[in-house]
Amino acid sequence: MSTSRFIRATPRLVANTRSLTTKVVESKPVIELPKAERISNEFSEVFEVPKRIAATHNIPVCNLQMRGYLPQQLDFYADFARRAAYHMGMPCSGTIPLPTQTSHWTVIRSPFVHKKSQENFERKTHKRLLQIKDAHPEVVERWIQYLTMNAPAGIGMRATKMEFEALGKQKL
């Protein structure tokens, strides 16, 4: 093994300050990284609140209820759904948190005699609601298909679509 590949640091005494310094024999080229300013401008929309389109007639077309056990994952997916609605041109409400449902279980630890030794379990189901207004039914259907294709594991969705029809005039 040759010693030319290693960096040699030899201490030497500086006359004026009486301190030790190191002298580097071999140096490596410096890698230049891209500036952080350019990167932050490209991804600035990711960290902002999702943009909204104002509702014109305020007529609800779809209610999307999402359920999950992890609130952070649920909020992230609700943010994803709001951004998808914005890019499809649909007015979307903000994320509405619904009441959390809590379930409790008590289970015997032992399969045999020890009834007094029990364990308690709890599961919390978090819910969020998004409401779409003033959108075409075909666009809403495409939005729901897009969300179901990209849904992460552990999140359930229930979409309630409302359709409105014109009433015909009745002849007397």
mmCIF file with all atom_site columns, C-alpha atoms in Angstrom:
data_model
loop_
_atom_site.group_PDB
_atom_site.id
_atom_site.type_symbol
_atom_site.label_atom_id
_atom_site.label_alt_id
_atom_site.label_comp_id
_atom_site.label_asym_id
_atom_site.label_entity_id
_atom_site.label_seq_id
_atom_site.pdbx_PDB_ins_code
_atom_site.Cartn_x
_atom_site.Cartn_y
_atom_site.Cartn_z
_atom_site.occupancy
_atom_site.B_iso_or_equiv
_atom_site.pdbx_formal_charge
_atom_site.auth_seq_id
_atom_site.auth_comp_id
_atom_site.auth_asym_id
_atom_site.auth_atom_id
_atom_site.pdbx_PDB_model_num
ATOM 1   C CA . MET A 1 1   ? 0.000    0.000   0.000   1.00 0.00 ? 1   MET A CA 1
ATOM 2   C CA . SER A 1 2   ? 1.539    3.285   -1.033  1.00 0.00 ? 2   SER A CA 1
ATOM 3   C CA . THR A 1 3   ? 1.588    6.288   1.274   1.00 0.00 ? 3   THR A CA 1
ATOM 4   C CA . SER A 1 4   ? 1.011    8.760   -1.545  1.00 0.00 ? 4   SER A CA 1
ATOM 5   C CA . ARG A 1 5   ? -2.778   8.246   -1.338  1.00 0.00 ? 5   ARG A CA 1
ATOM 6   C CA . PHE A 1 6   ? -2.964   9.420   2.268   1.00 0.00 ? 6   PHE A CA 1
ATOM 7   C CA . ILE A 1 7   ? -3.036   13.045  3.348   1.00 0.00 ? 7   ILE A CA 1
ATOM 8   C CA . ARG A 1 8   ? 0.001    13.826  5.450   1.00 0.00 ? 8   ARG A CA 1
ATOM 9   C CA . ALA A 1 9   ? -0.330   16.403  8.158   1.00 0.00 ? 9   ALA A CA 1
ATOM 10  C CA . THR A 1 10  ? 2.972    17.415  9.709   1.00 0.00 ? 10  THR A CA 1
ATOM 11  C CA . PRO A 1 11  ? 2.977    19.755  12.699  1.00 0.00 ? 11  PRO A CA 1
ATOM 12  C CA . ARG A 1 12  ? 5.319    22.739  12.534  1.00 0.00 ? 12  ARG A CA 1
ATOM 13  C CA . LEU A 1 13  ? 5.960    25.530  14.979  1.00 0.00 ? 13  LEU A CA 1
ATOM 14  C CA . VAL A 1 14  ? 5.090    29.066  13.907  1.00 0.00 ? 14  VAL A CA 1
ATOM 15  C CA . ALA A 1 15  ? 7.699    31.521  15.202  1.00 0.00 ? 15  ALA A CA 1
ATOM 16  C CA . ASN A 1 16  ? 5.454    34.493  16.049  1.00 0.00 ? 16  ASN A CA 1
ATOM 17  C CA . THR A 1 17  ? 2.554    32.788  17.834  1.00 0.00 ? 17  THR A CA 1
ATOM 18  C CA . ARG A 1 18  ? 4.264    29.687  19.259  1.00 0.00 ? 18  ARG A CA 1
ATOM 19  C CA . SER A 1 19  ? 1.312    27.486  18.226  1.00 0.00 ? 19  SER A CA 1
ATOM 20  C CA . LEU A 1 20  ? 1.150    24.337  16.187  1.00 0.00 ? 20  LEU A CA 1
ATOM 21  C CA . THR A 1 21  ? -0.382   24.378  12.698  1.00 0.00 ? 21  THR A CA 1
ATOM 22  C CA . THR A 1 22  ? -0.768   21.628  10.155  1.00 0.00 ? 22  THR A CA 1
ATOM 23  C CA . LYS A 1 23  ? 0.580    21.607  6.647   1.00 0.00 ? 23  LYS A CA 1
ATOM 24  C CA . VAL A 1 24  ? -1.481   19.642  4.102   1.00 0.00 ? 24  VAL A CA 1
ATOM 25  C CA . VAL A 1 25  ? 0.591    17.849  1.490   1.00 0.00 ? 25  VAL A CA 1
ATOM 26  C CA . GLU A 1 26  ? -2.237   16.615  -0.786  1.00 0.00 ? 26  GLU A CA 1
ATOM 27  C CA . SER A 1 27  ? -5.648   18.220  -1.344  1.00 0.00 ? 27  SER A CA 1
ATOM 28  C CA . LYS A 1 28  ? -8.838   17.014  -3.024  1.00 0.00 ? 28  LYS A CA 1
ATOM 29  C CA . PRO A 1 29  ? -10.923  19.068  -5.501  1.00 0.00 ? 29  PRO A CA 1
ATOM 30  C CA . VAL A 1 30  ? -13.867  20.938  -3.975  1.00 0.00 ? 30  VAL A CA 1
ATOM 31  C CA . ILE A 1 31  ? -17.342  19.906  -5.149  1.00 0.00 ? 31  ILE A CA 1
ATOM 32  C CA . GLU A 1 32  ? -19.594  22.853  -5.931  1.00 0.00 ? 32  GLU A CA 1
ATOM 33  C CA . LEU A 1 33  ? -23.234  22.412  -4.914  1.00 0.00 ? 33  LEU A CA 1
ATOM 34  C CA . PRO A 1 34  ? -26.157  24.301  -6.471  1.00 0.00 ? 34  PRO A CA 1
ATOM 35  C CA . LYS A 1 35  ? -27.285  27.370  -4.571  1.00 0.00 ? 35  LYS A CA 1
ATOM 36  C CA . ALA A 1 36  ? -30.199  26.907  -2.202  1.00 0.00 ? 36  ALA A CA 1
ATOM 37  C CA . GLU A 1 37  ? -31.991  30.006  -3.520  1.00 0.00 ? 37  GLU A CA 1
ATOM 38  C CA . ARG A 1 38  ? -32.701  28.356  -6.871  1.00 0.00 ? 38  ARG A CA 1
ATOM 39  C CA . ILE A 1 39  ? -34.097  25.207  -5.227  1.00 0.00 ? 39  ILE A CA 1
ATOM 40  C CA . SER A 1 40  ? -36.339  27.085  -2.784  1.00 0.00 ? 40  SER A CA 1
ATOM 41  C CA . ASN A 1 41  ? -37.936  29.068  -5.627  1.00 0.00 ? 41  ASN A CA 1
ATOM 42  C CA . GLU A 1 42  ? -38.811  25.874  -7.516  1.00 0.00 ? 42  GLU A CA 1
ATOM 43  C CA . PHE A 1 43  ? -40.502  24.217  -4.532  1.00 0.00 ? 43  PHE A CA 1
ATOM 44  C CA . SER A 1 44  ? -42.064  27.272  -2.874  1.00 0.00 ? 44  SER A CA 1
ATOM 45  C CA . GLU A 1 45  ? -45.635  26.222  -3.789  1.00 0.00 ? 45  GLU A CA 1
ATOM 46  C CA . VAL A 1 46  ? -45.237  22.894  -1.994  1.00 0.00 ? 46  VAL A CA 1
ATOM 47  C CA . PHE A 1 47  ? -44.904  24.564  1.399   1.00 0.00 ? 47  PHE A CA 1
ATOM 48  C CA . GLU A 1 48  ? -47.689  27.111  0.939   1.00 0.00 ? 48  GLU A CA 1
ATOM 49  C CA . VAL A 1 49  ? -51.367  26.716  1.771   1.00 0.00 ? 49  VAL A CA 1
ATOM 50  C CA . PRO A 1 50  ? -53.217  25.185  -1.227  1.00 0.00 ? 50  PRO A CA 1
ATOM 51  C CA . LYS A 1 51  ? -54.765  27.749  -3.549  1.00 0.00 ? 51  LYS A CA 1
ATOM 52  C CA . ARG A 1 52  ? -58.545  28.000  -3.854  1.00 0.00 ? 52  ARG A CA 1
ATOM 53  C CA . ILE A 1 53  ? -61.023  28.871  -6.534  1.00 0.00 ? 53  ILE A CA 1
ATOM 54  C CA . ALA A 1 54  ? -63.960  30.936  -5.296  1.00 0.00 ? 54  ALA A CA 1
ATOM 55  C CA . ALA A 1 55  ? -67.412  29.376  -5.622  1.00 0.00 ? 55  ALA A CA 1
ATOM 56  C CA . THR A 1 56  ? -69.723  31.267  -7.983  1.00 0.00 ? 56  THR A CA 1
ATOM 57  C CA . HIS A 1 57  ? -73.188  29.913  -7.062  1.00 0.00 ? 57  HIS A CA 1
ATOM 58  C CA . ASN A 1 58  ? -72.270  28.106  -3.802  1.00 0.00 ? 58  ASN A CA 1
ATOM 59  C CA . ILE A 1 59  ? -74.156  24.920  -4.802  1.00 0.00 ? 59  ILE A CA 1
ATOM 60  C CA . PRO A 1 60  ? -72.606  21.790  -3.194  1.00 0.00 ? 60  PRO A CA 1
ATOM 61  C CA . VAL A 1 61  ? -71.896  19.020  -5.706  1.00 0.00 ? 61  VAL A CA 1
ATOM 62  C CA . CYS A 1 62  ? -69.834  16.488  -3.707  1.00 0.00 ? 62  CYS A CA 1
ATOM 63  C CA . ASN A 1 63  ? -68.925  15.758  -0.085  1.00 0.00 ? 63  ASN A CA 1
ATOM 64  C CA . LEU A 1 64  ? -65.756  13.713  0.366   1.00 0.00 ? 64  LEU A CA 1
ATOM 65  C CA . GLN A 1 65  ? -65.345  12.185  3.793   1.00 0.00 ? 65  GLN A CA 1
ATOM 66  C CA . MET A 1 66  ? -61.941  10.683  4.578   1.00 0.00 ? 66  MET A CA 1
ATOM 67  C CA . ARG A 1 67  ? -61.152  8.377   7.502   1.00 0.00 ? 67  ARG A CA 1
ATOM 68  C CA . GLY A 1 68  ? -57.878  7.139   8.913   1.00 0.00 ? 68  GLY A CA 1
ATOM 69  C CA . TYR A 1 69  ? -56.034  6.195   12.063  1.00 0.00 ? 69  TYR A CA 1
ATOM 70  C CA . LEU A 1 70  ? -53.080  8.567   11.583  1.00 0.00 ? 70  LEU A CA 1
ATOM 71  C CA . PRO A 1 71  ? -54.060  12.278  11.643  1.00 0.00 ? 71  PRO A CA 1
ATOM 72  C CA . GLN A 1 72  ? -50.827  13.457  9.956   1.00 0.00 ? 72  GLN A CA 1
ATOM 73  C CA . GLN A 1 73  ? -51.345  11.116  7.009   1.00 0.00 ? 73  GLN A CA 1
ATOM 74  C CA . LEU A 1 74  ? -55.005  12.164  6.786   1.00 0.00 ? 74  LEU A CA 1
ATOM 75  C CA . ASP A 1 75  ? -54.160  15.883  6.753   1.00 0.00 ? 75  ASP A CA 1
ATOM 76  C CA . PHE A 1 76  ? -51.482  15.302  4.103   1.00 0.00 ? 76  PHE A CA 1
ATOM 77  C CA . TYR A 1 77  ? -53.956  13.452  1.876   1.00 0.00 ? 77  TYR A CA 1
ATOM 78  C CA . ALA A 1 78  ? -56.638  16.134  2.412   1.00 0.00 ? 78  ALA A CA 1
ATOM 79  C CA . ASP A 1 79  ? -54.070  18.726  1.305   1.00 0.00 ? 79  ASP A CA 1
ATOM 80  C CA . PHE A 1 80  ? -53.323  16.571  -1.779  1.00 0.00 ? 80  PHE A CA 1
ATOM 81  C CA . ALA A 1 81  ? -57.061  16.374  -2.587  1.00 0.00 ? 81  ALA A CA 1
ATOM 82  C CA . ARG A 1 82  ? -57.460  20.158  -2.268  1.00 0.00 ? 82  ARG A CA 1
ATOM 83  C CA . ARG A 1 83  ? -54.528  20.776  -4.614  1.00 0.00 ? 83  ARG A CA 1
ATOM 84  C CA . ALA A 1 84  ? -55.948  18.293  -7.135  1.00 0.00 ? 84  ALA A CA 1
ATOM 85  C CA . ALA A 1 85  ? -59.330  20.066  -6.983  1.00 0.00 ? 85  ALA A CA 1
ATOM 86  C CA . TYR A 1 86  ? -57.632  23.416  -7.606  1.00 0.00 ? 86  TYR A CA 1
ATOM 87  C CA . HIS A 1 87  ? -55.746  22.140  -10.649 1.00 0.00 ? 87  HIS A CA 1
ATOM 88  C CA . MET A 1 88  ? -58.958  20.612  -12.053 1.00 0.00 ? 88  MET A CA 1
ATOM 89  C CA . GLY A 1 89  ? -60.719  23.969  -11.692 1.00 0.00 ? 89  GLY A CA 1
ATOM 90  C CA . MET A 1 90  ? -63.166  23.020  -8.916  1.00 0.00 ? 90  MET A CA 1
ATOM 91  C CA . PRO A 1 91  ? -64.028  25.248  -5.952  1.00 0.00 ? 91  PRO A CA 1
ATOM 92  C CA . CYS A 1 92  ? -63.193  23.288  -2.795  1.00 0.00 ? 92  CYS A CA 1
ATOM 93  C CA . SER A 1 93  ? -63.853  24.102  0.848   1.00 0.00 ? 93  SER A CA 1
ATOM 94  C CA . GLY A 1 94  ? -61.145  23.940  3.454   1.00 0.00 ? 94  GLY A CA 1
ATOM 95  C CA . THR A 1 95  ? -60.490  20.759  5.370   1.00 0.00 ? 95  THR A CA 1
ATOM 96  C CA . ILE A 1 96  ? -63.254  20.360  7.951   1.00 0.00 ? 96  ILE A CA 1
ATOM 97  C CA . PRO A 1 97  ? -62.280  18.144  10.899  1.00 0.00 ? 97  PRO A CA 1
ATOM 98  C CA . LEU A 1 98  ? -65.143  15.885  11.983  1.00 0.00 ? 98  LEU A CA 1
ATOM 99  C CA . PRO A 1 99  ? -65.439  14.331  15.468  1.00 0.00 ? 99  PRO A CA 1
ATOM 100 C CA . THR A 1 100 ? -62.924  11.602  16.267  1.00 0.00 ? 100 THR A CA 1
ATOM 101 C CA . GLN A 1 101 ? -64.449  8.198   16.966  1.00 0.00 ? 101 GLN A CA 1
ATOM 102 C CA . THR A 1 102 ? -62.793  6.244   19.804  1.00 0.00 ? 102 THR A CA 1
ATOM 103 C CA . SER A 1 103 ? -63.191  2.479   20.257  1.00 0.00 ? 103 SER A CA 1
ATOM 104 C CA . HIS A 1 104 ? -62.133  0.597   23.423  1.00 0.00 ? 104 HIS A CA 1
ATOM 105 C CA . TRP A 1 105 ? -61.518  -3.156  23.913  1.00 0.00 ? 105 TRP A CA 1
ATOM 106 C CA . THR A 1 106 ? -60.624  -5.229  26.934  1.00 0.00 ? 106 THR A CA 1
ATOM 107 C CA . VAL A 1 107 ? -58.936  -8.574  26.257  1.00 0.00 ? 107 VAL A CA 1
ATOM 108 C CA . ILE A 1 108 ? -57.891  -11.319 28.684  1.00 0.00 ? 108 ILE A CA 1
ATOM 109 C CA . ARG A 1 109 ? -54.105  -11.767 28.552  1.00 0.00 ? 109 ARG A CA 1
ATOM 110 C CA . SER A 1 110 ? -54.120  -15.489 29.268  1.00 0.00 ? 110 SER A CA 1
ATOM 111 C CA . PRO A 1 111 ? -56.147  -18.123 27.424  1.00 0.00 ? 111 PRO A CA 1
ATOM 112 C CA . PHE A 1 112 ? -56.795  -20.085 30.614  1.00 0.00 ? 112 PHE A CA 1
ATOM 113 C CA . VAL A 1 113 ? -57.562  -19.244 34.258  1.00 0.00 ? 113 VAL A CA 1
ATOM 114 C CA . HIS A 1 114 ? -56.163  -15.734 34.811  1.00 0.00 ? 114 HIS A CA 1
ATOM 115 C CA . LYS A 1 115 ? -59.312  -13.632 34.361  1.00 0.00 ? 115 LYS A CA 1
ATOM 116 C CA . LYS A 1 116 ? -58.025  -10.746 36.495  1.00 0.00 ? 116 LYS A CA 1
ATOM 117 C CA . SER A 1 117 ? -55.090  -10.107 34.169  1.00 0.00 ? 117 SER A CA 1
ATOM 118 C CA . GLN A 1 118 ? -56.575  -8.090  31.303  1.00 0.00 ? 118 GLN A CA 1
ATOM 119 C CA . GLU A 1 119 ? -55.297  -5.658  28.684  1.00 0.00 ? 119 GLU A CA 1
ATOM 120 C CA . ASN A 1 120 ? -57.035  -2.535  27.384  1.00 0.00 ? 120 ASN A CA 1
ATOM 121 C CA . PHE A 1 121 ? -56.794  -1.336  23.785  1.00 0.00 ? 121 PHE A CA 1
ATOM 122 C CA . GLU A 1 122 ? -57.959  1.878   22.154  1.00 0.00 ? 122 GLU A CA 1
ATOM 123 C CA . ARG A 1 123 ? -58.343  2.880   18.504  1.00 0.00 ? 123 ARG A CA 1
ATOM 124 C CA . LYS A 1 124 ? -59.079  6.417   17.317  1.00 0.00 ? 124 LYS A CA 1
ATOM 125 C CA . THR A 1 125 ? -60.610  7.006   13.888  1.00 0.00 ? 125 THR A CA 1
ATOM 126 C CA . HIS A 1 126 ? -59.962  10.539  12.633  1.00 0.00 ? 126 HIS A CA 1
ATOM 127 C CA . LYS A 1 127 ? -62.254  12.043  9.982   1.00 0.00 ? 127 LYS A CA 1
ATOM 128 C CA . ARG A 1 128 ? -61.954  14.967  7.573   1.00 0.00 ? 128 ARG A CA 1
ATOM 129 C CA . LEU A 1 129 ? -64.487  16.446  5.156   1.00 0.00 ? 129 LEU A CA 1
ATOM 130 C CA . LEU A 1 130 ? -63.994  18.286  1.865   1.00 0.00 ? 130 LEU A CA 1
ATOM 131 C CA . GLN A 1 131 ? -66.895  19.882  0.007   1.00 0.00 ? 131 GLN A CA 1
ATOM 132 C CA . ILE A 1 132 ? -66.820  20.578  -3.744  1.00 0.00 ? 132 ILE A CA 1
ATOM 133 C CA . LYS A 1 133 ? -69.104  23.302  -5.077  1.00 0.00 ? 133 LYS A CA 1
ATOM 134 C CA . ASP A 1 134 ? -70.208  24.450  -8.546  1.00 0.00 ? 134 ASP A CA 1
ATOM 135 C CA . ALA A 1 135 ? -68.448  21.758  -10.571 1.00 0.00 ? 135 ALA A CA 1
ATOM 136 C CA . HIS A 1 136 ? -69.480  19.592  -13.492 1.00 0.00 ? 136 HIS A CA 1
ATOM 137 C CA . PRO A 1 137 ? -70.376  15.987  -12.512 1.00 0.00 ? 137 PRO A CA 1
ATOM 138 C CA . GLU A 1 138 ? -67.884  14.492  -15.000 1.00 0.00 ? 138 GLU A CA 1
ATOM 139 C CA . VAL A 1 139 ? -65.026  16.549  -13.529 1.00 0.00 ? 139 VAL A CA 1
ATOM 140 C CA . VAL A 1 140 ? -66.037  15.451  -10.009 1.00 0.00 ? 140 VAL A CA 1
ATOM 141 C CA . GLU A 1 141 ? -66.055  11.813  -11.146 1.00 0.00 ? 141 GLU A CA 1
ATOM 142 C CA . ARG A 1 142 ? -62.555  12.199  -12.640 1.00 0.00 ? 142 ARG A CA 1
ATOM 143 C CA . TRP A 1 143 ? -61.342  13.847  -9.402  1.00 0.00 ? 143 TRP A CA 1
ATOM 144 C CA . ILE A 1 144 ? -62.679  10.967  -7.295  1.00 0.00 ? 144 ILE A CA 1
ATOM 145 C CA . GLN A 1 145 ? -61.056  8.401   -9.622  1.00 0.00 ? 145 GLN A CA 1
ATOM 146 C CA . TYR A 1 146 ? -57.744  10.259  -9.390  1.00 0.00 ? 146 TYR A CA 1
ATOM 147 C CA . LEU A 1 147 ? -57.932  10.321  -5.589  1.00 0.00 ? 147 LEU A CA 1
ATOM 148 C CA . THR A 1 148 ? -58.784  6.614   -5.322  1.00 0.00 ? 148 THR A CA 1
ATOM 149 C CA . MET A 1 149 ? -55.870  5.712   -7.610  1.00 0.00 ? 149 MET A CA 1
ATOM 150 C CA . ASN A 1 150 ? -53.419  7.720   -5.478  1.00 0.00 ? 150 ASN A CA 1
ATOM 151 C CA . ALA A 1 151 ? -54.868  6.937   -2.041  1.00 0.00 ? 151 ALA A CA 1
ATOM 152 C CA . PRO A 1 152 ? -52.299  5.711   0.477   1.00 0.00 ? 152 PRO A CA 1
ATOM 153 C CA . ALA A 1 153 ? -52.868  2.594   2.552   1.00 0.00 ? 153 ALA A CA 1
ATOM 154 C CA . GLY A 1 154 ? -54.882  3.222   5.695   1.00 0.00 ? 154 GLY A CA 1
ATOM 155 C CA . ILE A 1 155 ? -57.182  5.947   4.358   1.00 0.00 ? 155 ILE A CA 1
ATOM 156 C CA . GLY A 1 156 ? -60.790  5.280   3.471   1.00 0.00 ? 156 GLY A CA 1
ATOM 157 C CA . MET A 1 157 ? -63.010  7.597   1.459   1.00 0.00 ? 157 MET A CA 1
ATOM 158 C CA . ARG A 1 158 ? -66.752  8.042   1.123   1.00 0.00 ? 158 ARG A CA 1
ATOM 159 C CA . ALA A 1 159 ? -67.985  10.353  -1.633  1.00 0.00 ? 159 ALA A CA 1
ATOM 160 C CA . THR A 1 160 ? -71.526  11.665  -1.641  1.00 0.00 ? 160 THR A CA 1
ATOM 161 C CA . LYS A 1 161 ? -72.377  13.177  -5.041  1.00 0.00 ? 161 LYS A CA 1
ATOM 162 C CA . MET A 1 162 ? -75.387  15.431  -5.495  1.00 0.00 ? 162 MET A CA 1
ATOM 163 C CA . GLU A 1 163 ? -76.984  15.840  -8.884  1.00 0.00 ? 163 GLU A CA 1
ATOM 164 C CA . PHE A 1 164 ? -79.502  18.516  -9.771  1.00 0.00 ? 164 PHE A CA 1
ATOM 165 C CA . GLU A 1 165 ? -82.005  18.282  -12.602 1.00 0.00 ? 165 GLU A CA 1
ATOM 166 C CA . ALA A 1 166 ? -84.234  20.895  -14.133 1.00 0.00 ? 166 ALA A CA 1
ATOM 167 C CA . LEU A 1 167 ? -87.911  20.556  -13.380 1.00 0.00 ? 167 LEU A CA 1
ATOM 168 C CA . GLY A 1 168 ? -90.240  20.416  -16.364 1.00 0.00 ? 168 GLY A CA 1
ATOM 169 C CA . LYS A 1 169 ? -93.270  22.677  -16.588 1.00 0.00 ? 169 LYS A CA 1
ATOM 170 C CA . GLN A 1 170 ? -96.518  20.945  -15.799 1.00 0.00 ? 170 GLN A CA 1
ATOM 171 C CA . LYS A 1 171 ? -99.492  21.557  -18.108 1.00 0.00 ? 171 LYS A CA 1
ATOM 172 C CA . LEU A 1 172 ? -102.877 22.049  -16.504 1.00 0.00 ? 172 LEU A CA 1
#
